[in-house]
């Protein structure tokens, strides 16, 4: 791909995989042999060779050493004439491209994990609500606290797990900006600047708080209402809400400042 008068080399998963397969066979190595040398599974090596994924950037040098090629050759998926001068910009683009791909793969896997966690917490919270209703507590009695709080947390949790962007635009890194707006969501915290250094940690913190709340808050209601009495719940509920909201905000500030 050429842009701006120069050529930008894009890494091809398929070309990389075929090149690794070719070099591995030249060394009379099986996928299992290569996997053992790299301390990964043979299934991982198989995915590389079939072009389904790329190795983590930290594995590029060990792979290149084992297969007796340079990292640049590995990323290009072909051997380079030793007499040919390699453009340093090309090398930089290949390495940056590999780093970017590794980061994107990591982010994609984390998102999948959080989606599974959300679905599990969703099922648990629904089960808890059903248990409360089955125990004789009507929807009307719960509507003001348990249903409302759980519903809101499920809504916010869904947004963070399914839709929130894990990376902010680059201008957040160059400027002190204390708000983030993505679609219908907006967060504004005075005294805290958002950037790509702390945004992912802040998102993780919010995911933990929202998912923990949708499970633990109804559970607390079940225990207190059924084992003690609903009057006590009315008192403790206010304390719980202060702890939830206050703890969430304080946690965001602590994490945000730490990685700001």
PDB file of C-alpha atoms in Angstrom:
ATOM      1  CA  UNK A   1       0.000   0.000   0.000  1.00  0.00           C
ATOM      2  CA  UNK A   2       1.424   3.391  -0.971  1.00  0.00           C
ATOM      3  CA  UNK A   3       0.429   6.656   0.634  1.00  0.00           C
ATOM      4  CA  UNK A   4       1.819  10.154   0.623  1.00  0.00           C
ATOM      5  CA  UNK A   5       4.487   9.314  -1.923  1.00  0.00           C
ATOM      6  CA  UNK A   6       5.920   6.427   0.127  1.00  0.00           C
ATOM      7  CA  UNK A   7       5.069   2.787   0.520  1.00  0.00           C
ATOM      8  CA  UNK A   8       3.537   1.522   3.732  1.00  0.00           C
ATOM      9  CA  UNK A   9       3.984  -2.206   4.219  1.00  0.00           C
ATOM     10  CA  UNK A  10       1.075  -4.048   5.724  1.00  0.00           C
ATOM     11  CA  UNK A  11       1.560  -7.317   7.562  1.00  0.00           C
ATOM     12  CA  UNK A  12      -0.300 -10.231   5.994  1.00  0.00           C
ATOM     13  CA  UNK A  13      -1.344 -12.983   8.391  1.00  0.00           C
ATOM     14  CA  UNK A  14      -1.534 -15.492   5.535  1.00  0.00           C
ATOM     15  CA  UNK A  15       1.892 -14.632   4.125  1.00  0.00           C
ATOM     16  CA  UNK A  16       3.415 -14.720   7.600  1.00  0.00           C
ATOM     17  CA  UNK A  17       1.848 -18.122   8.275  1.00  0.00           C
ATOM     18  CA  UNK A  18       3.043 -19.665   5.013  1.00  0.00           C
ATOM     19  CA  UNK A  19       6.559 -18.314   5.610  1.00  0.00           C
ATOM     20  CA  UNK A  20       6.700 -19.760   9.133  1.00  0.00           C
ATOM     21  CA  UNK A  21       5.434 -23.119   7.822  1.00  0.00           C
ATOM     22  CA  UNK A  22       8.085 -23.160   5.104  1.00  0.00           C
ATOM     23  CA  UNK A  23      10.919 -22.274   7.491  1.00  0.00           C
ATOM     24  CA  UNK A  24       9.731 -24.732  10.137  1.00  0.00           C
ATOM     25  CA  UNK A  25       9.732 -27.588   7.638  1.00  0.00           C
ATOM     26  CA  UNK A  26      13.204 -26.583   6.416  1.00  0.00           C
ATOM     27  CA  UNK A  27      14.376 -27.015  10.015  1.00  0.00           C
ATOM     28  CA  UNK A  28      12.615 -30.405  10.222  1.00  0.00           C
ATOM     29  CA  UNK A  29      10.530 -29.130  13.119  1.00  0.00           C
ATOM     30  CA  UNK A  30       6.969 -30.145  13.858  1.00  0.00           C
ATOM     31  CA  UNK A  31       4.443 -27.615  15.128  1.00  0.00           C
ATOM     32  CA  UNK A  32       4.834 -29.217  18.546  1.00  0.00           C
ATOM     33  CA  UNK A  33       8.637 -28.837  18.413  1.00  0.00           C
ATOM     34  CA  UNK A  34       8.359 -25.135  17.591  1.00  0.00           C
ATOM     35  CA  UNK A  35       5.678 -24.654  20.234  1.00  0.00           C
ATOM     36  CA  UNK A  36       7.864 -26.235  22.931  1.00  0.00           C
ATOM     37  CA  UNK A  37      10.782 -23.975  22.049  1.00  0.00           C
ATOM     38  CA  UNK A  38       8.513 -20.917  22.382  1.00  0.00           C
ATOM     39  CA  UNK A  39       6.593 -22.188  25.449  1.00  0.00           C
ATOM     40  CA  UNK A  40       3.252 -21.977  23.655  1.00  0.00           C
ATOM     41  CA  UNK A  41       0.759 -24.643  22.577  1.00  0.00           C
ATOM     42  CA  UNK A  42       0.931 -26.389  19.211  1.00  0.00           C
ATOM     43  CA  UNK A  43      -2.592 -25.098  18.575  1.00  0.00           C
ATOM     44  CA  UNK A  44      -1.212 -21.557  18.805  1.00  0.00           C
ATOM     45  CA  UNK A  45       1.465 -22.347  16.220  1.00  0.00           C
ATOM     46  CA  UNK A  46      -1.202 -23.927  14.011  1.00  0.00           C
ATOM     47  CA  UNK A  47      -3.255 -20.713  14.151  1.00  0.00           C
ATOM     48  CA  UNK A  48      -0.210 -18.662  13.116  1.00  0.00           C
ATOM     49  CA  UNK A  49       0.506 -20.928  10.160  1.00  0.00           C
ATOM     50  CA  UNK A  50      -3.102 -20.872   8.984  1.00  0.00           C
ATOM     51  CA  UNK A  51      -3.169 -17.073   9.146  1.00  0.00           C
ATOM     52  CA  UNK A  52      -5.815 -17.018  11.876  1.00  0.00           C
ATOM     53  CA  UNK A  53      -3.703 -14.994  14.300  1.00  0.00           C
ATOM     54  CA  UNK A  54      -0.323 -13.364  14.788  1.00  0.00           C
ATOM     55  CA  UNK A  55       2.131 -14.049  17.622  1.00  0.00           C
ATOM     56  CA  UNK A  56       2.534 -11.568  20.430  1.00  0.00           C
ATOM     57  CA  UNK A  57       5.218  -9.021  19.618  1.00  0.00           C
ATOM     58  CA  UNK A  58       7.471 -10.357  22.411  1.00  0.00           C
ATOM     59  CA  UNK A  59       7.697 -13.693  20.555  1.00  0.00           C
ATOM     60  CA  UNK A  60       8.920 -12.248  17.263  1.00  0.00           C
ATOM     61  CA  UNK A  61      12.624 -12.260  18.160  1.00  0.00           C
ATOM     62  CA  UNK A  62      12.598 -15.845  19.558  1.00  0.00           C
ATOM     63  CA  UNK A  63      10.706 -17.071  16.474  1.00  0.00           C
ATOM     64  CA  UNK A  64      13.145 -15.303  14.155  1.00  0.00           C
ATOM     65  CA  UNK A  65      16.133 -16.769  16.028  1.00  0.00           C
ATOM     66  CA  UNK A  66      14.766 -20.321  15.899  1.00  0.00           C
ATOM     67  CA  UNK A  67      13.982 -20.063  12.176  1.00  0.00           C
ATOM     68  CA  UNK A  68      17.262 -18.245  11.341  1.00  0.00           C
ATOM     69  CA  UNK A  69      15.717 -15.152   9.787  1.00  0.00           C
ATOM     70  CA  UNK A  70      15.512 -11.515  10.787  1.00  0.00           C
ATOM     71  CA  UNK A  71      12.425 -10.032  12.406  1.00  0.00           C
ATOM     72  CA  UNK A  72      11.924  -7.887   9.309  1.00  0.00           C
ATOM     73  CA  UNK A  73      11.966 -10.967   7.061  1.00  0.00           C
ATOM     74  CA  UNK A  74       9.567 -12.699   9.420  1.00  0.00           C
ATOM     75  CA  UNK A  75       7.092  -9.821   9.314  1.00  0.00           C
ATOM     76  CA  UNK A  76       7.392  -9.425   5.554  1.00  0.00           C
ATOM     77  CA  UNK A  77       6.893 -13.147   5.053  1.00  0.00           C
ATOM     78  CA  UNK A  78       9.865 -13.483   2.720  1.00  0.00           C
ATOM     79  CA  UNK A  79      13.642 -13.586   2.752  1.00  0.00           C
ATOM     80  CA  UNK A  80      15.446 -10.379   1.855  1.00  0.00           C
ATOM     81  CA  UNK A  81      18.545 -10.125  -0.309  1.00  0.00           C
ATOM     82  CA  UNK A  82      21.413  -9.407   2.080  1.00  0.00           C
ATOM     83  CA  UNK A  83      22.920  -7.064  -0.503  1.00  0.00           C
ATOM     84  CA  UNK A  84      19.785  -4.955  -0.543  1.00  0.00           C
ATOM     85  CA  UNK A  85      19.640  -1.925   1.707  1.00  0.00           C
ATOM     86  CA  UNK A  86      16.598  -2.134   3.937  1.00  0.00           C
ATOM     87  CA  UNK A  87      14.677   1.079   4.330  1.00  0.00           C
ATOM     88  CA  UNK A  88      14.656   1.943   8.045  1.00  0.00           C
ATOM     89  CA  UNK A  89      11.189   3.445   7.603  1.00  0.00           C
ATOM     90  CA  UNK A  90       9.954   0.107   6.269  1.00  0.00           C
ATOM     91  CA  UNK A  91      11.369  -1.711   9.302  1.00  0.00           C
ATOM     92  CA  UNK A  92       9.733   0.820  11.619  1.00  0.00           C
ATOM     93  CA  UNK A  93       6.379   0.427   9.876  1.00  0.00           C
ATOM     94  CA  UNK A  94       6.564  -3.355  10.124  1.00  0.00           C
ATOM     95  CA  UNK A  95       7.384  -3.299  13.830  1.00  0.00           C
ATOM     96  CA  UNK A  96       4.744  -0.651  14.588  1.00  0.00           C
ATOM     97  CA  UNK A  97       2.229  -2.653  12.570  1.00  0.00           C
ATOM     98  CA  UNK A  98       3.079  -5.765  14.558  1.00  0.00           C
ATOM     99  CA  UNK A  99       2.740  -3.896  17.853  1.00  0.00           C
ATOM    100  CA  UNK A 100      -0.589  -2.453  16.743  1.00  0.00           C
ATOM    101  CA  UNK A 101      -1.845  -5.902  15.748  1.00  0.00           C
ATOM    102  CA  UNK A 102      -0.747  -7.404  19.075  1.00  0.00           C
ATOM    103  CA  UNK A 103      -2.525  -4.641  20.996  1.00  0.00           C
ATOM    104  CA  UNK A 104      -5.696  -5.041  18.921  1.00  0.00           C
ATOM    105  CA  UNK A 105      -5.705  -8.820  19.435  1.00  0.00           C
ATOM    106  CA  UNK A 106      -5.263  -8.340  23.185  1.00  0.00           C
ATOM    107  CA  UNK A 107      -8.086  -5.778  23.335  1.00  0.00           C
ATOM    108  CA  UNK A 108     -10.366  -8.071  21.301  1.00  0.00           C
ATOM    109  CA  UNK A 109      -9.740 -10.980  23.685  1.00  0.00           C
ATOM    110  CA  UNK A 110     -10.358  -8.810  26.754  1.00  0.00           C
ATOM    111  CA  UNK A 111     -13.648  -7.598  25.273  1.00  0.00           C
ATOM    112  CA  UNK A 112     -14.773 -11.185  24.674  1.00  0.00           C
ATOM    113  CA  UNK A 113     -13.942 -12.060  28.290  1.00  0.00           C
ATOM    114  CA  UNK A 114     -15.911  -9.082  29.624  1.00  0.00           C
ATOM    115  CA  UNK A 115     -18.918  -9.898  27.430  1.00  0.00           C
ATOM    116  CA  UNK A 116     -18.977 -13.418  28.873  1.00  0.00           C
ATOM    117  CA  UNK A 117     -18.645 -11.989  32.396  1.00  0.00           C
ATOM    118  CA  UNK A 118     -21.540  -9.605  31.732  1.00  0.00           C
ATOM    119  CA  UNK A 119     -23.814 -12.360  30.427  1.00  0.00           C
ATOM    120  CA  UNK A 120     -23.029 -14.501  33.476  1.00  0.00           C
ATOM    121  CA  UNK A 121     -23.739 -11.631  35.894  1.00  0.00           C
ATOM    122  CA  UNK A 122     -26.926 -10.800  33.980  1.00  0.00           C
ATOM    123  CA  UNK A 123     -28.227 -14.355  34.420  1.00  0.00           C
ATOM    124  CA  UNK A 124     -27.297 -14.374  38.118  1.00  0.00           C
ATOM    125  CA  UNK A 125     -29.034 -11.040  38.773  1.00  0.00           C
ATOM    126  CA  UNK A 126     -32.202 -12.141  36.949  1.00  0.00           C
ATOM    127  CA  UNK A 127     -32.210 -15.344  39.008  1.00  0.00           C
ATOM    128  CA  UNK A 128     -31.892 -13.294  42.201  1.00  0.00           C
ATOM    129  CA  UNK A 129     -34.795 -11.033  41.214  1.00  0.00           C
ATOM    130  CA  UNK A 130     -36.936 -14.103  40.492  1.00  0.00           C
ATOM    131  CA  UNK A 131     -36.019 -15.490  43.918  1.00  0.00           C
ATOM    132  CA  UNK A 132     -37.124 -12.236  45.556  1.00  0.00           C
ATOM    133  CA  UNK A 133     -40.437 -12.254  43.701  1.00  0.00           C
ATOM    134  CA  UNK A 134     -40.977 -15.940  44.500  1.00  0.00           C
ATOM    135  CA  UNK A 135     -40.400 -15.232  48.182  1.00  0.00           C
ATOM    136  CA  UNK A 136     -43.445 -12.955  48.248  1.00  0.00           C
ATOM    137  CA  UNK A 137     -41.882  -9.559  47.572  1.00  0.00           C
ATOM    138  CA  UNK A 138     -43.849  -7.882  44.814  1.00  0.00           C
ATOM    139  CA  UNK A 139     -42.377  -5.943  41.909  1.00  0.00           C
ATOM    140  CA  UNK A 140     -43.924  -2.750  43.293  1.00  0.00           C
ATOM    141  CA  UNK A 141     -42.067  -3.110  46.605  1.00  0.00           C
ATOM    142  CA  UNK A 142     -38.744  -3.643  44.863  1.00  0.00           C
ATOM    143  CA  UNK A 143     -39.192  -1.120  42.079  1.00  0.00           C
ATOM    144  CA  UNK A 144     -37.783   1.820  44.044  1.00  0.00           C
ATOM    145  CA  UNK A 145     -34.488   0.228  44.986  1.00  0.00           C
ATOM    146  CA  UNK A 146     -33.388  -3.236  43.895  1.00  0.00           C
ATOM    147  CA  UNK A 147     -34.946  -3.240  40.416  1.00  0.00           C
ATOM    148  CA  UNK A 148     -33.966   0.355  39.669  1.00  0.00           C
ATOM    149  CA  UNK A 149     -30.351   0.075  40.828  1.00  0.00           C
ATOM    150  CA  UNK A 150     -29.832  -3.356  39.271  1.00  0.00           C
ATOM    151  CA  UNK A 151     -31.411  -2.208  36.008  1.00  0.00           C
ATOM    152  CA  UNK A 152     -29.237   0.910  35.803  1.00  0.00           C
ATOM    153  CA  UNK A 153     -26.074  -1.040  36.580  1.00  0.00           C
ATOM    154  CA  UNK A 154     -26.968  -3.640  33.947  1.00  0.00           C
ATOM    155  CA  UNK A 155     -27.460  -0.817  31.455  1.00  0.00           C
ATOM    156  CA  UNK A 156     -24.134   0.864  32.240  1.00  0.00           C
ATOM    157  CA  UNK A 157     -22.369  -2.492  32.434  1.00  0.00           C
ATOM    158  CA  UNK A 158     -23.723  -3.455  29.013  1.00  0.00           C
ATOM    159  CA  UNK A 159     -22.442  -0.225  27.508  1.00  0.00           C
ATOM    160  CA  UNK A 160     -18.939  -0.637  28.946  1.00  0.00           C
ATOM    161  CA  UNK A 161     -18.678  -4.350  28.096  1.00  0.00           C
ATOM    162  CA  UNK A 162     -20.204  -4.205  24.604  1.00  0.00           C
ATOM    163  CA  UNK A 163     -19.819  -0.707  23.181  1.00  0.00           C
ATOM    164  CA  UNK A 164     -17.211   1.428  24.992  1.00  0.00           C
ATOM    165  CA  UNK A 165     -14.129   2.128  22.882  1.00  0.00           C
ATOM    166  CA  UNK A 166     -10.958   0.926  24.574  1.00  0.00           C
ATOM    167  CA  UNK A 167      -8.790   3.604  22.952  1.00  0.00           C
ATOM    168  CA  UNK A 168      -9.317   7.363  22.990  1.00  0.00           C
ATOM    169  CA  UNK A 169      -8.452   9.721  20.099  1.00  0.00           C
ATOM    170  CA  UNK A 170      -4.797  10.832  20.162  1.00  0.00           C
ATOM    171  CA  UNK A 171      -5.696  14.426  21.074  1.00  0.00           C
ATOM    172  CA  UNK A 172      -6.569  13.174  24.575  1.00  0.00           C
ATOM    173  CA  UNK A 173      -2.875  12.355  25.061  1.00  0.00           C
ATOM    174  CA  UNK A 174      -1.745  15.797  23.937  1.00  0.00           C
ATOM    175  CA  UNK A 175      -4.257  17.818  25.968  1.00  0.00           C
ATOM    176  CA  UNK A 176      -5.741  17.801  29.462  1.00  0.00           C
ATOM    177  CA  UNK A 177      -9.366  16.796  28.872  1.00  0.00           C
ATOM    178  CA  UNK A 178     -11.602  15.896  31.813  1.00  0.00           C
ATOM    179  CA  UNK A 179     -14.556  14.428  29.929  1.00  0.00           C
ATOM    180  CA  UNK A 180     -15.220  11.587  27.510  1.00  0.00           C
ATOM    181  CA  UNK A 181     -18.217  11.446  25.197  1.00  0.00           C
ATOM    182  CA  UNK A 182     -18.963   8.282  23.214  1.00  0.00           C
ATOM    183  CA  UNK A 183     -22.421   7.998  21.701  1.00  0.00           C
ATOM    184  CA  UNK A 184     -25.056   8.414  24.415  1.00  0.00           C
ATOM    185  CA  UNK A 185     -22.472   8.021  27.162  1.00  0.00           C
ATOM    186  CA  UNK A 186     -20.681  10.967  28.756  1.00  0.00           C
ATOM    187  CA  UNK A 187     -18.388  11.051  31.782  1.00  0.00           C
ATOM    188  CA  UNK A 188     -17.038  14.281  33.265  1.00  0.00           C
ATOM    189  CA  UNK A 189     -14.747  14.307  36.311  1.00  0.00           C
ATOM    190  CA  UNK A 190     -13.257  17.557  37.582  1.00  0.00           C
ATOM    191  CA  UNK A 191      -9.551  17.320  38.340  1.00  0.00           C
ATOM    192  CA  UNK A 192      -8.975  14.138  36.329  1.00  0.00           C
ATOM    193  CA  UNK A 193      -7.600  14.146  32.792  1.00  0.00           C
ATOM    194  CA  UNK A 194      -8.513  11.231  30.550  1.00  0.00           C
ATOM    195  CA  UNK A 195      -5.928   9.747  28.188  1.00  0.00           C
ATOM    196  CA  UNK A 196      -4.914   6.398  26.727  1.00  0.00           C
ATOM    197  CA  UNK A 197      -2.722   5.792  29.757  1.00  0.00           C
ATOM    198  CA  UNK A 198      -5.647   5.591  32.180  1.00  0.00           C
ATOM    199  CA  UNK A 199      -8.797   5.128  30.091  1.00  0.00           C
ATOM    200  CA  UNK A 200      -8.582   1.339  29.806  1.00  0.00           C
ATOM    201  CA  UNK A 201      -8.014   1.029  33.563  1.00  0.00           C
ATOM    202  CA  UNK A 202     -10.958   3.331  34.249  1.00  0.00           C
ATOM    203  CA  UNK A 203     -13.184   1.239  31.970  1.00  0.00           C
ATOM    204  CA  UNK A 204     -12.061  -1.927  33.760  1.00  0.00           C
ATOM    205  CA  UNK A 205     -12.820  -0.326  37.138  1.00  0.00           C
ATOM    206  CA  UNK A 206     -16.321   0.649  36.007  1.00  0.00           C
ATOM    207  CA  UNK A 207     -16.959  -2.832  34.603  1.00  0.00           C
ATOM    208  CA  UNK A 208     -15.950  -4.418  37.908  1.00  0.00           C
ATOM    209  CA  UNK A 209     -18.143  -2.055  39.952  1.00  0.00           C
ATOM    210  CA  UNK A 210     -21.219  -2.383  37.735  1.00  0.00           C
ATOM    211  CA  UNK A 211     -21.038  -6.175  37.430  1.00  0.00           C
ATOM    212  CA  UNK A 212     -20.286  -6.646  41.126  1.00  0.00           C
ATOM    213  CA  UNK A 213     -23.274  -4.448  41.984  1.00  0.00           C
ATOM    214  CA  UNK A 214     -25.753  -6.338  39.773  1.00  0.00           C
ATOM    215  CA  UNK A 215     -24.821  -9.556  41.597  1.00  0.00           C
ATOM    216  CA  UNK A 216     -24.150  -8.439  45.188  1.00  0.00           C
ATOM    217  CA  UNK A 217     -26.849  -5.763  45.573  1.00  0.00           C
ATOM    218  CA  UNK A 218     -29.845  -8.071  44.890  1.00  0.00           C
ATOM    219  CA  UNK A 219     -28.107 -10.793  46.936  1.00  0.00           C
ATOM    220  CA  UNK A 220     -27.911  -8.428  49.913  1.00  0.00           C
ATOM    221  CA  UNK A 221     -31.620  -7.713  49.420  1.00  0.00           C
ATOM    222  CA  UNK A 222     -32.477 -11.424  49.418  1.00  0.00           C
ATOM    223  CA  UNK A 223     -30.548 -12.078  52.630  1.00  0.00           C
ATOM    224  CA  UNK A 224     -31.761  -9.030  54.568  1.00  0.00           C
ATOM    225  CA  UNK A 225     -35.409  -9.069  53.432  1.00  0.00           C
ATOM    226  CA  UNK A 226     -35.911 -12.820  53.832  1.00  0.00           C
ATOM    227  CA  UNK A 227     -33.709 -13.528  56.844  1.00  0.00           C
ATOM    228  CA  UNK A 228     -34.294 -10.298  58.770  1.00  0.00           C
ATOM    229  CA  UNK A 229     -36.994  -7.825  57.712  1.00  0.00           C
ATOM    230  CA  UNK A 230     -37.804  -5.331  54.993  1.00  0.00           C
ATOM    231  CA  UNK A 231     -37.681  -2.382  57.425  1.00  0.00           C
ATOM    232  CA  UNK A 232     -34.004  -3.052  58.072  1.00  0.00           C
ATOM    233  CA  UNK A 233     -33.438  -3.207  54.308  1.00  0.00           C
ATOM    234  CA  UNK A 234     -34.964   0.257  53.909  1.00  0.00           C
ATOM    235  CA  UNK A 235     -32.345   1.592  56.327  1.00  0.00           C
ATOM    236  CA  UNK A 236     -29.323  -0.340  55.049  1.00  0.00           C
ATOM    237  CA  UNK A 237     -30.287   0.271  51.429  1.00  0.00           C
ATOM    238  CA  UNK A 238     -29.378   3.964  51.702  1.00  0.00           C
ATOM    239  CA  UNK A 239     -25.993   3.046  53.169  1.00  0.00           C
ATOM    240  CA  UNK A 240     -25.399   0.522  50.381  1.00  0.00           C
ATOM    241  CA  UNK A 241     -26.215   3.091  47.695  1.00  0.00           C
ATOM    242  CA  UNK A 242     -23.800   5.631  49.200  1.00  0.00           C
ATOM    243  CA  UNK A 243     -21.090   2.954  49.383  1.00  0.00           C
ATOM    244  CA  UNK A 244     -21.696   1.861  45.784  1.00  0.00           C
ATOM    245  CA  UNK A 245     -21.747   5.321  44.206  1.00  0.00           C
ATOM    246  CA  UNK A 246     -19.064   6.782  46.477  1.00  0.00           C
ATOM    247  CA  UNK A 247     -16.781   3.784  46.087  1.00  0.00           C
ATOM    248  CA  UNK A 248     -17.161   3.867  42.318  1.00  0.00           C
ATOM    249  CA  UNK A 249     -16.234   7.553  42.026  1.00  0.00           C
ATOM    250  CA  UNK A 250     -13.321   7.276  44.476  1.00  0.00           C
ATOM    251  CA  UNK A 251     -11.988   4.201  42.647  1.00  0.00           C
ATOM    252  CA  UNK A 252     -12.117   6.007  39.305  1.00  0.00           C
ATOM    253  CA  UNK A 253     -10.169   8.948  40.717  1.00  0.00           C
ATOM    254  CA  UNK A 254      -7.541   6.710  42.339  1.00  0.00           C
ATOM    255  CA  UNK A 255      -7.004   4.585  39.213  1.00  0.00           C
ATOM    256  CA  UNK A 256      -7.249   7.577  36.878  1.00  0.00           C
ATOM    257  CA  UNK A 257      -4.672   9.588  38.830  1.00  0.00           C
ATOM    258  CA  UNK A 258      -2.337   6.610  39.154  1.00  0.00           C
ATOM    259  CA  UNK A 259      -2.099   6.143  35.379  1.00  0.00           C
ATOM    260  CA  UNK A 260      -2.704   9.763  34.351  1.00  0.00           C
TER     261      UNK A 260
END
